[in-house]
Amino acid sequence: MMLGAVDVIMLSRHSDNSVAAVGVVNQIIVLTFLIFEVINLGTSVLCSQYLGAKMHKNVVQVVGVSLLMNLVVGVSVSLFLFSMNETILQWMGLTPELMKDGTDYMRIVGAFAFFQAISLTLSASLRSANKAIYPMMVTVVVNVLNIIGNYTLIFGEFGFPEMGVEGAAISTAFSRGVSMVILFIILFKKHIRKFPLAYFRPFPFKELKNLLKVGLPSAGEQLSYSSSQVVITYFINVLGTEALAARTYSVNIIMFSFLFCIAIAQGGAICIGHLIGEKRPHAAFLLGKYVMKKSVLITVCLSLITALMGPFIFGWLTTNEQIIRMGVTILAIDVILEIGRPINIFATNALRAAGDVNYPFYLGLVVMWSVAVGCGYLFGIHWGWGLAGMWVAFLLDENIRGIVFVRRWYGMKWVKKAL
């Protein structure tokens, strides 16, 4: 997450327009990255359950198939983003004054999207094997590289030219490439020392089928969310550059409030996958209750602190009073939103790990598009409540889904869905 956030924070010293442009591009980049998640989510779930069931050959097959698939898909996506960057941003309704910054950033980051495709697969396989410490260490190194690269290339330090948005894109793409290389080295040293050809002759189509069986609906839920965010970003374009910049700043600030719940949800999901593989569903249920309660408590506390610090944070990022006013209002509304979001993040991860992959997809598809998008347009555009109105719609979306997910977890219908 820091790679995108650091770009936004450091570009805020360059101009609010560059922040707005990069915010739109990042929505598109995140959406395309979800194509990679079709395979990665399946990798995480299958590896967790196979490791719990002591089926090590299947683990090797799953990781090998995942790397091959995401290499092919990643290169295809990279070519698409590189060649279609301006057309895509025109579809998004990006204004002429933002177009140059947007195309510069998207052309470079998009061209090397395949670095992220491979890195996500490698990280998923390591985390599922209880080796999450290694992707974390790599992330620390990569973020330090990105900060140094941004400082050097955005502002033209150490004899380099001042490149602005283009410099941020080069730094981000390079950092992702370094991440991929280091993760490959770690995989071979600490998890899977080799991929025997005998494991892939004949090709393990069964594992590919299982990957898609888990991955398609799992990624579908995330795709639904990101697609809805792209449509909402299009609506925010109507409200003007200030609203777009305020939204970009707010999203990157709020991200740190729910970072803990993402971490504990992913860790909980891996443990739940192991427990399901060991045929211990009641233990998985109890662990899920614990994770849900801790996620909500800590996320709401962090979001409250963030809201109280809102004027200081926005004052540090920009001098535009309209952006500061909108941003501070959003942070206040977000405190209530963060009651539902941790439950949703946990439930989608945990149900997926248990094999209940369709339920989060269908629920997300119905509620996100009817409440977040439909009410977002109604409150924000039609009724003229602006960005704050849209955030109220997001609040309703997250909390409605949260209530439904709690009922699903306690109902324990997911127990029969194990692979």
Short mmCIF file of C-alpha atoms in Angstrom, two decimals:
data_model
loop_
_atom_site.label_atom_id
_atom_site.label_comp_id
_atom_site.label_asym_id
_atom_site.label_seq_id
_atom_site.Cartn_x
_atom_site.Cartn_y
_atom_site.Cartn_z
CA MET A 1 0.00 0.00 0.00
CA MET A 2 2.86 2.35 0.81
CA LEU A 3 4.06 2.44 -2.81
CA GLY A 4 0.93 4.25 -3.97
CA ALA A 5 0.61 6.32 -0.78
CA VAL A 6 4.21 7.57 -0.93
CA ASP A 7 3.69 8.66 -4.54
CA VAL A 8 0.63 10.68 -3.47
CA ILE A 9 2.31 12.23 -0.41
CA MET A 10 5.48 13.23 -2.25
CA LEU A 11 3.58 14.46 -5.32
CA SER A 12 1.52 16.70 -2.99
CA ARG A 13 4.72 18.79 -2.79
CA HIS A 14 4.67 18.96 -6.59
CA SER A 15 1.00 19.92 -7.22
CA ASP A 16 -2.61 19.01 -6.29
CA ASN A 17 -3.31 18.36 -9.98
CA SER A 18 -0.66 15.63 -10.13
CA VAL A 19 -2.19 14.04 -7.02
CA ALA A 20 -5.65 14.07 -8.64
CA ALA A 21 -4.30 12.52 -11.87
CA VAL A 22 -2.37 9.77 -10.05
CA GLY A 23 -5.46 9.03 -7.94
CA VAL A 24 -7.49 8.25 -11.07
CA VAL A 25 -4.69 6.14 -12.58
CA ASN A 26 -4.25 4.15 -9.37
CA GLN A 27 -7.96 3.23 -9.47
CA ILE A 28 -7.41 1.71 -12.92
CA ILE A 29 -4.14 0.01 -11.93
CA VAL A 30 -5.77 -1.56 -8.85
CA LEU A 31 -8.64 -2.77 -11.03
CA THR A 32 -6.27 -4.50 -13.48
CA PHE A 33 -4.27 -6.00 -10.59
CA LEU A 34 -7.46 -7.83 -9.62
CA ILE A 35 -7.08 -9.92 -12.77
CA PHE A 36 -3.91 -11.31 -11.15
CA GLU A 37 -5.85 -11.96 -7.95
CA VAL A 38 -7.97 -14.59 -9.71
CA ILE A 39 -4.94 -16.88 -9.49
CA ASN A 40 -3.40 -15.48 -6.29
CA LEU A 41 -6.51 -15.87 -4.16
CA GLY A 42 -6.86 -19.44 -5.33
CA THR A 43 -3.18 -20.01 -4.54
CA SER A 44 -3.57 -18.80 -0.97
CA VAL A 45 -6.68 -20.87 -0.25
CA LEU A 46 -5.46 -24.10 -1.90
CA CYS A 47 -1.98 -23.91 -0.35
CA SER A 48 -3.45 -23.29 3.13
CA GLN A 49 -5.81 -26.27 2.93
CA TYR A 50 -3.21 -28.55 1.28
CA LEU A 51 -0.60 -27.67 3.92
CA GLY A 52 -3.14 -28.39 6.67
CA ALA A 53 -3.83 -31.78 5.01
CA LYS A 54 -0.05 -32.49 4.52
CA MET A 55 -0.40 -32.68 0.69
CA HIS A 56 2.99 -31.15 -0.22
CA LYS A 57 3.16 -32.26 -3.86
CA ASN A 58 -0.11 -30.44 -4.53
CA VAL A 59 1.36 -27.28 -2.98
CA VAL A 60 4.27 -27.34 -5.45
CA GLN A 61 1.90 -27.92 -8.36
CA VAL A 62 -0.38 -25.05 -7.32
CA VAL A 63 2.48 -22.55 -6.98
CA GLY A 64 4.03 -23.62 -10.31
CA VAL A 65 0.74 -23.31 -12.21
CA SER A 66 0.05 -19.95 -10.54
CA LEU A 67 3.39 -18.47 -11.56
CA LEU A 68 2.97 -19.61 -15.16
CA MET A 69 -0.59 -18.26 -15.44
CA ASN A 70 0.20 -14.88 -13.90
CA LEU A 71 3.28 -14.45 -16.08
CA VAL A 72 1.13 -14.84 -19.21
CA VAL A 73 -1.71 -12.69 -17.87
CA GLY A 74 0.69 -10.09 -16.45
CA VAL A 75 2.50 -9.50 -19.71
CA SER A 76 -0.83 -9.20 -21.56
CA VAL A 77 -2.15 -6.64 -19.06
CA SER A 78 1.10 -4.66 -19.22
CA LEU A 79 0.86 -4.40 -23.01
CA PHE A 80 -2.77 -3.28 -22.76
CA LEU A 81 -2.10 -0.56 -20.17
CA PHE A 82 0.94 0.74 -22.03
CA SER A 83 -0.72 0.95 -25.44
CA MET A 84 -4.18 2.14 -24.31
CA ASN A 85 -3.27 4.56 -21.50
CA GLU A 86 -4.66 7.76 -23.04
CA THR A 87 -7.82 6.10 -24.35
CA ILE A 88 -8.60 4.57 -20.93
CA LEU A 89 -8.15 7.92 -19.15
CA GLN A 90 -10.44 9.59 -21.70
CA TRP A 91 -13.08 6.96 -20.89
CA MET A 92 -12.63 7.93 -17.22
CA GLY A 93 -13.43 11.55 -18.09
CA LEU A 94 -10.04 12.90 -17.02
CA THR A 95 -9.90 16.65 -17.69
CA PRO A 96 -7.34 18.06 -20.19
CA GLU A 97 -5.24 19.75 -17.47
CA LEU A 98 -4.76 16.36 -15.76
CA MET A 99 -4.26 14.25 -18.91
CA LYS A 100 -0.49 14.65 -19.34
CA ASP A 101 0.30 13.71 -15.74
CA GLY A 102 -2.16 10.79 -15.93
CA THR A 103 -0.77 9.33 -19.16
CA ASP A 104 2.86 9.75 -18.02
CA TYR A 105 2.19 7.82 -14.80
CA MET A 106 0.01 5.13 -16.36
CA ARG A 107 2.30 4.46 -19.31
CA ILE A 108 5.27 3.60 -17.07
CA VAL A 109 3.55 1.88 -14.12
CA GLY A 110 1.23 -0.01 -16.48
CA ALA A 111 4.06 -1.25 -18.71
CA PHE A 112 5.63 -3.08 -15.77
CA ALA A 113 2.43 -4.37 -14.17
CA PHE A 114 3.64 -7.94 -14.67
CA PHE A 115 6.21 -7.38 -11.88
CA GLN A 116 3.27 -7.07 -9.49
CA ALA A 117 1.52 -10.13 -10.96
CA ILE A 118 4.49 -12.38 -10.15
CA SER A 119 5.20 -10.73 -6.77
CA LEU A 120 1.61 -11.24 -5.60
CA THR A 121 1.79 -14.96 -6.41
CA LEU A 122 5.12 -15.38 -4.61
CA SER A 123 3.84 -13.50 -1.56
CA ALA A 124 0.61 -15.54 -1.44
CA SER A 125 2.51 -18.84 -1.47
CA LEU A 126 4.93 -17.72 1.28
CA ARG A 127 2.15 -16.38 3.52
CA SER A 128 0.09 -19.56 3.19
CA ALA A 129 3.13 -21.52 4.41
CA ASN A 130 3.39 -19.36 7.58
CA LYS A 131 6.36 -17.45 6.14
CA ALA A 132 4.72 -14.02 6.07
CA ILE A 133 7.80 -12.44 7.64
CA TYR A 134 9.66 -12.64 4.31
CA PRO A 135 7.18 -10.67 2.14
CA MET A 136 7.04 -8.10 4.96
CA MET A 137 10.84 -7.70 5.00
CA VAL A 138 10.87 -7.35 1.20
CA THR A 139 8.17 -4.69 1.43
CA VAL A 140 10.27 -2.66 3.88
CA VAL A 141 13.26 -2.73 1.53
CA VAL A 142 11.14 -1.86 -1.50
CA ASN A 143 9.46 1.08 0.24
CA VAL A 144 12.80 2.54 1.26
CA LEU A 145 13.92 2.23 -2.37
CA ASN A 146 10.71 3.89 -3.56
CA ILE A 147 11.06 6.84 -1.17
CA ILE A 148 14.66 7.42 -2.26
CA GLY A 149 13.69 7.02 -5.92
CA ASN A 150 10.76 9.43 -5.57
CA TYR A 151 12.87 12.07 -3.82
CA THR A 152 15.56 11.75 -6.48
CA LEU A 153 13.36 11.73 -9.59
CA ILE A 154 10.32 13.84 -8.63
CA PHE A 155 12.38 16.79 -7.38
CA GLY A 156 15.58 16.30 -9.43
CA GLU A 157 18.11 15.59 -6.66
CA PHE A 158 21.63 14.08 -6.88
CA GLY A 159 22.15 15.40 -10.39
CA PHE A 160 19.00 13.80 -11.89
CA PRO A 161 16.47 15.89 -13.85
CA GLU A 162 13.24 17.02 -12.14
CA MET A 163 10.66 14.60 -13.59
CA GLY A 164 7.56 15.08 -11.41
CA VAL A 165 4.88 12.45 -12.01
CA GLU A 166 7.08 10.56 -14.48
CA GLY A 167 9.77 10.23 -11.81
CA ALA A 168 7.29 8.79 -9.31
CA ALA A 169 6.19 6.21 -11.91
CA ILE A 170 9.76 5.12 -12.71
CA SER A 171 10.56 4.76 -9.01
CA THR A 172 7.42 2.68 -8.34
CA ALA A 173 7.99 0.37 -11.34
CA PHE A 174 11.66 -0.16 -10.42
CA SER A 175 10.76 -0.93 -6.78
CA ARG A 176 8.22 -3.55 -7.87
CA GLY A 177 10.83 -5.19 -10.09
CA VAL A 178 13.28 -5.44 -7.18
CA SER A 179 10.51 -6.93 -5.02
CA MET A 180 9.85 -9.67 -7.59
CA VAL A 181 13.52 -10.68 -7.81
CA ILE A 182 14.02 -10.84 -4.03
CA LEU A 183 10.80 -12.84 -3.51
CA PHE A 184 11.93 -15.40 -6.10
CA ILE A 185 15.21 -15.87 -4.23
CA ILE A 186 13.36 -16.34 -0.93
CA LEU A 187 10.88 -18.81 -2.44
CA PHE A 188 13.68 -21.08 -3.65
CA LYS A 189 15.66 -20.84 -0.40
CA LYS A 190 12.89 -21.04 2.20
CA HIS A 191 9.78 -22.68 0.75
CA ILE A 192 9.96 -24.59 -2.57
CA ARG A 193 13.54 -25.44 -3.51
CA LYS A 194 12.65 -26.71 -6.99
CA PHE A 195 9.74 -27.44 -9.31
CA PRO A 196 10.32 -31.06 -10.53
CA LEU A 197 9.17 -31.52 -14.12
CA ALA A 198 7.63 -34.85 -13.12
CA TYR A 199 5.05 -32.90 -11.08
CA PHE A 200 3.89 -31.13 -14.24
CA ARG A 201 3.84 -34.07 -16.69
CA PRO A 202 1.06 -34.37 -17.53
CA PHE A 203 0.06 -30.78 -16.81
CA PRO A 204 -1.94 -30.60 -13.53
CA PHE A 205 -5.17 -29.28 -15.03
CA LYS A 206 -6.99 -30.36 -11.85
CA GLU A 207 -5.05 -27.77 -9.85
CA LEU A 208 -5.68 -25.11 -12.49
CA LYS A 209 -9.39 -25.95 -12.29
CA ASN A 210 -9.30 -25.66 -8.48
CA LEU A 211 -7.44 -22.34 -8.72
CA LEU A 212 -10.12 -20.93 -11.00
CA LYS A 213 -12.93 -22.47 -8.94
CA VAL A 214 -11.73 -20.53 -5.90
CA GLY A 215 -10.15 -17.58 -7.66
CA LEU A 216 -12.88 -16.45 -10.07
CA PRO A 217 -15.63 -15.77 -7.52
CA SER A 218 -13.07 -14.53 -4.95
CA ALA A 219 -11.55 -12.06 -7.38
CA GLY A 220 -15.07 -11.30 -8.64
CA GLU A 221 -15.92 -9.81 -5.25
CA GLN A 222 -12.83 -7.60 -5.34
CA LEU A 223 -13.42 -6.80 -9.00
CA SER A 224 -16.95 -5.70 -8.13
CA TYR A 225 -15.59 -3.42 -5.40
CA SER A 226 -12.87 -1.89 -7.57
CA SER A 227 -15.20 -1.48 -10.54
CA SER A 228 -17.67 0.33 -8.32
CA GLN A 229 -14.83 2.58 -7.13
CA VAL A 230 -13.91 3.38 -10.74
CA VAL A 231 -17.54 4.39 -11.45
CA ILE A 232 -17.58 6.47 -8.24
CA THR A 233 -14.32 8.15 -9.30
CA TYR A 234 -16.05 9.05 -12.57
CA PHE A 235 -18.85 10.66 -10.53
CA ILE A 236 -16.30 12.57 -8.43
CA ASN A 237 -14.77 13.93 -11.65
CA VAL A 238 -18.09 15.76 -12.12
CA LEU A 239 -17.57 17.51 -8.76
CA GLY A 240 -14.25 19.02 -9.89
CA THR A 241 -10.49 18.69 -9.38
CA GLU A 242 -10.65 19.73 -5.70
CA ALA A 243 -13.09 16.91 -4.88
CA LEU A 244 -10.93 14.43 -6.80
CA ALA A 245 -7.79 15.53 -4.94
CA ALA A 246 -9.62 15.44 -1.57
CA ARG A 247 -10.82 11.92 -2.32
CA THR A 248 -7.30 10.77 -3.29
CA TYR A 249 -5.76 12.24 -0.13
CA SER A 250 -8.55 10.80 2.05
CA VAL A 251 -8.31 7.27 0.64
CA ASN A 252 -4.56 7.17 1.27
CA ILE A 253 -4.92 8.52 4.82
CA ILE A 254 -7.82 6.21 5.74
CA MET A 255 -5.89 3.22 4.40
CA PHE A 256 -3.66 3.30 7.48
CA SER A 257 -6.71 3.05 9.77
CA PHE A 258 -7.76 -0.33 8.41
CA LEU A 259 -4.27 -1.69 7.73
CA PHE A 260 -4.33 -3.70 10.97
CA CYS A 261 -7.63 -5.38 10.11
CA ILE A 262 -6.24 -6.42 6.71
CA ALA A 263 -3.24 -7.96 8.45
CA ILE A 264 -5.18 -9.87 11.10
CA ALA A 265 -7.82 -10.93 8.53
CA GLN A 266 -5.17 -12.40 6.21
CA GLY A 267 -3.40 -14.12 9.10
CA GLY A 268 -6.71 -15.41 10.44
CA ALA A 269 -7.75 -16.68 7.01
CA ILE A 270 -4.51 -18.68 6.60
CA CYS A 271 -4.99 -20.26 10.05
CA ILE A 272 -8.65 -20.96 9.26
CA GLY A 273 -7.59 -22.63 5.99
CA HIS A 274 -5.17 -24.86 7.92
CA LEU A 275 -7.87 -25.73 10.48
CA ILE A 276 -10.36 -26.59 7.72
CA GLY A 277 -7.71 -28.82 6.09
CA GLU A 278 -7.27 -30.53 9.48
CA LYS A 279 -11.09 -30.97 9.73
CA ARG A 280 -11.44 -28.69 12.79
CA PRO A 281 -14.33 -26.37 11.83
CA HIS A 282 -15.32 -25.38 15.38
CA ALA A 283 -11.79 -24.15 16.08
CA ALA A 284 -11.99 -22.14 12.85
CA PHE A 285 -15.32 -20.63 13.99
CA LEU A 286 -13.91 -19.54 17.37
CA LEU A 287 -10.82 -18.05 15.75
CA GLY A 288 -13.07 -16.11 13.37
CA LYS A 289 -15.07 -14.60 16.27
CA TYR A 290 -11.84 -13.49 17.92
CA VAL A 291 -10.46 -11.90 14.75
CA MET A 292 -13.74 -10.04 14.04
CA LYS A 293 -13.92 -8.47 17.49
CA LYS A 294 -10.28 -7.38 17.54
CA SER A 295 -10.50 -6.02 13.98
CA VAL A 296 -13.47 -3.79 14.71
CA LEU A 297 -12.14 -2.52 18.05
CA ILE A 298 -8.68 -1.56 16.80
CA THR A 299 -9.82 -0.17 13.42
CA VAL A 300 -12.46 2.11 14.96
CA CYS A 301 -9.92 3.40 17.50
CA LEU A 302 -7.37 4.13 14.76
CA SER A 303 -9.96 5.85 12.55
CA LEU A 304 -11.05 8.04 15.49
CA ILE A 305 -7.45 9.13 16.06
CA THR A 306 -7.08 9.82 12.32
CA ALA A 307 -10.27 11.92 12.30
CA LEU A 308 -9.09 14.00 15.27
CA MET A 309 -5.76 14.62 13.49
CA GLY A 310 -7.53 15.40 10.18
CA PRO A 311 -6.96 19.19 10.12
CA PHE A 312 -3.24 18.75 10.86
CA ILE A 313 -2.76 15.97 8.28
CA PHE A 314 -4.55 17.80 5.47
CA GLY A 315 -2.88 21.09 6.38
CA TRP A 316 0.47 19.36 5.92
CA LEU A 317 -0.51 17.89 2.54
CA THR A 318 -2.13 20.93 0.87
CA THR A 319 -2.86 24.64 1.32
CA ASN A 320 -6.17 24.49 -0.59
CA GLU A 321 -8.87 25.31 2.01
CA GLN A 322 -11.63 23.61 0.02
CA ILE A 323 -9.69 20.33 -0.15
CA ILE A 324 -8.89 20.53 3.59
CA ARG A 325 -12.55 21.16 4.50
CA MET A 326 -13.82 18.25 2.38
CA GLY A 327 -11.10 15.91 3.63
CA VAL A 328 -11.69 16.63 7.33
CA THR A 329 -15.45 15.99 6.87
CA ILE A 330 -14.74 12.67 5.15
CA LEU A 331 -12.45 11.50 7.99
CA ALA A 332 -15.22 12.23 10.50
CA ILE A 333 -17.83 10.25 8.53
CA ASP A 334 -15.33 7.42 8.06
CA VAL A 335 -15.24 6.60 11.80
CA ILE A 336 -18.73 5.03 11.50
CA LEU A 337 -17.83 3.38 8.20
CA GLU A 338 -14.93 1.57 9.90
CA ILE A 339 -17.34 -0.45 12.04
CA GLY A 340 -18.48 -2.44 9.02
CA ARG A 341 -15.32 -2.49 6.91
CA PRO A 342 -13.21 -4.73 9.25
CA ILE A 343 -16.01 -7.31 9.36
CA ASN A 344 -16.21 -7.34 5.56
CA ILE A 345 -12.44 -7.66 5.14
CA PHE A 346 -12.33 -10.52 7.65
CA ALA A 347 -15.42 -12.31 6.32
CA THR A 348 -14.38 -12.27 2.65
CA ASN A 349 -10.93 -13.66 3.58
CA ALA A 350 -12.23 -16.22 6.08
CA LEU A 351 -15.15 -17.52 4.00
CA ARG A 352 -12.83 -17.79 1.01
CA ALA A 353 -10.30 -19.76 3.09
CA ALA A 354 -13.08 -22.11 4.20
CA GLY A 355 -14.12 -22.68 0.57
CA ASP A 356 -17.30 -20.56 0.73
CA VAL A 357 -16.20 -18.43 -2.22
CA ASN A 358 -19.51 -17.56 -3.90
CA TYR A 359 -21.35 -15.92 -1.01
CA PRO A 360 -19.04 -12.84 -0.65
CA PHE A 361 -19.19 -12.33 -4.42
CA TYR A 362 -22.99 -12.32 -4.66
CA LEU A 363 -23.43 -10.17 -1.55
CA GLY A 364 -20.84 -7.66 -2.74
CA LEU A 365 -22.30 -7.49 -6.23
CA VAL A 366 -25.80 -6.66 -4.96
CA VAL A 367 -25.02 -4.29 -2.07
CA MET A 368 -22.00 -2.44 -3.49
CA TRP A 369 -23.72 -1.50 -6.73
CA SER A 370 -27.12 -0.69 -5.25
CA VAL A 371 -25.93 1.18 -2.15
CA ALA A 372 -22.35 2.45 -2.72
CA VAL A 373 -22.82 3.34 -6.40
CA GLY A 374 -26.60 3.97 -6.53
CA CYS A 375 -26.87 5.95 -3.29
CA GLY A 376 -23.47 7.55 -3.97
CA TYR A 377 -24.87 9.10 -7.15
CA LEU A 378 -28.18 9.97 -5.46
CA PHE A 379 -26.61 11.64 -2.40
CA GLY A 380 -23.51 13.13 -4.01
CA ILE A 381 -24.65 14.23 -7.48
CA HIS A 382 -28.47 14.24 -7.66
CA TRP A 383 -29.13 15.73 -4.21
CA GLY A 384 -25.97 17.84 -4.31
CA TRP A 385 -24.39 16.67 -1.05
CA GLY A 386 -21.03 16.37 -2.79
CA LEU A 387 -18.18 14.17 -1.60
CA ALA A 388 -19.55 13.94 1.96
CA GLY A 389 -22.82 12.54 0.58
CA MET A 390 -20.93 9.87 -1.33
CA TRP A 391 -19.09 8.86 1.86
CA VAL A 392 -22.42 8.44 3.66
CA ALA A 393 -23.42 5.99 0.91
CA PHE A 394 -20.12 4.10 1.41
CA LEU A 395 -20.85 4.00 5.15
CA LEU A 396 -24.23 2.37 4.51
CA ASP A 397 -22.71 -0.14 2.06
CA GLU A 398 -19.97 -1.32 4.45
CA ASN A 399 -22.26 -1.64 7.47
CA ILE A 400 -25.10 -3.42 5.65
CA ARG A 401 -22.64 -6.00 4.31
CA GLY A 402 -21.03 -6.26 7.76
CA ILE A 403 -24.35 -7.22 9.40
CA VAL A 404 -25.07 -9.87 6.74
CA PHE A 405 -21.55 -11.35 7.03
CA VAL A 406 -21.83 -11.69 10.83
CA ARG A 407 -25.03 -13.71 10.36
CA ARG A 408 -23.27 -15.89 7.75
CA TRP A 409 -20.31 -16.65 10.01
CA TYR A 410 -22.45 -17.51 13.02
CA GLY A 411 -24.76 -19.63 10.85
CA MET A 412 -21.74 -21.86 9.99
CA LYS A 413 -23.08 -22.90 6.57
CA TRP A 414 -19.51 -22.41 5.28
CA VAL A 415 -18.40 -25.60 7.08
CA LYS A 416 -19.72 -27.77 4.21
CA LYS A 417 -17.83 -25.80 1.52
CA ALA A 418 -14.28 -27.10 2.18
CA LEU A 419 -12.27 -28.25 -0.84
#
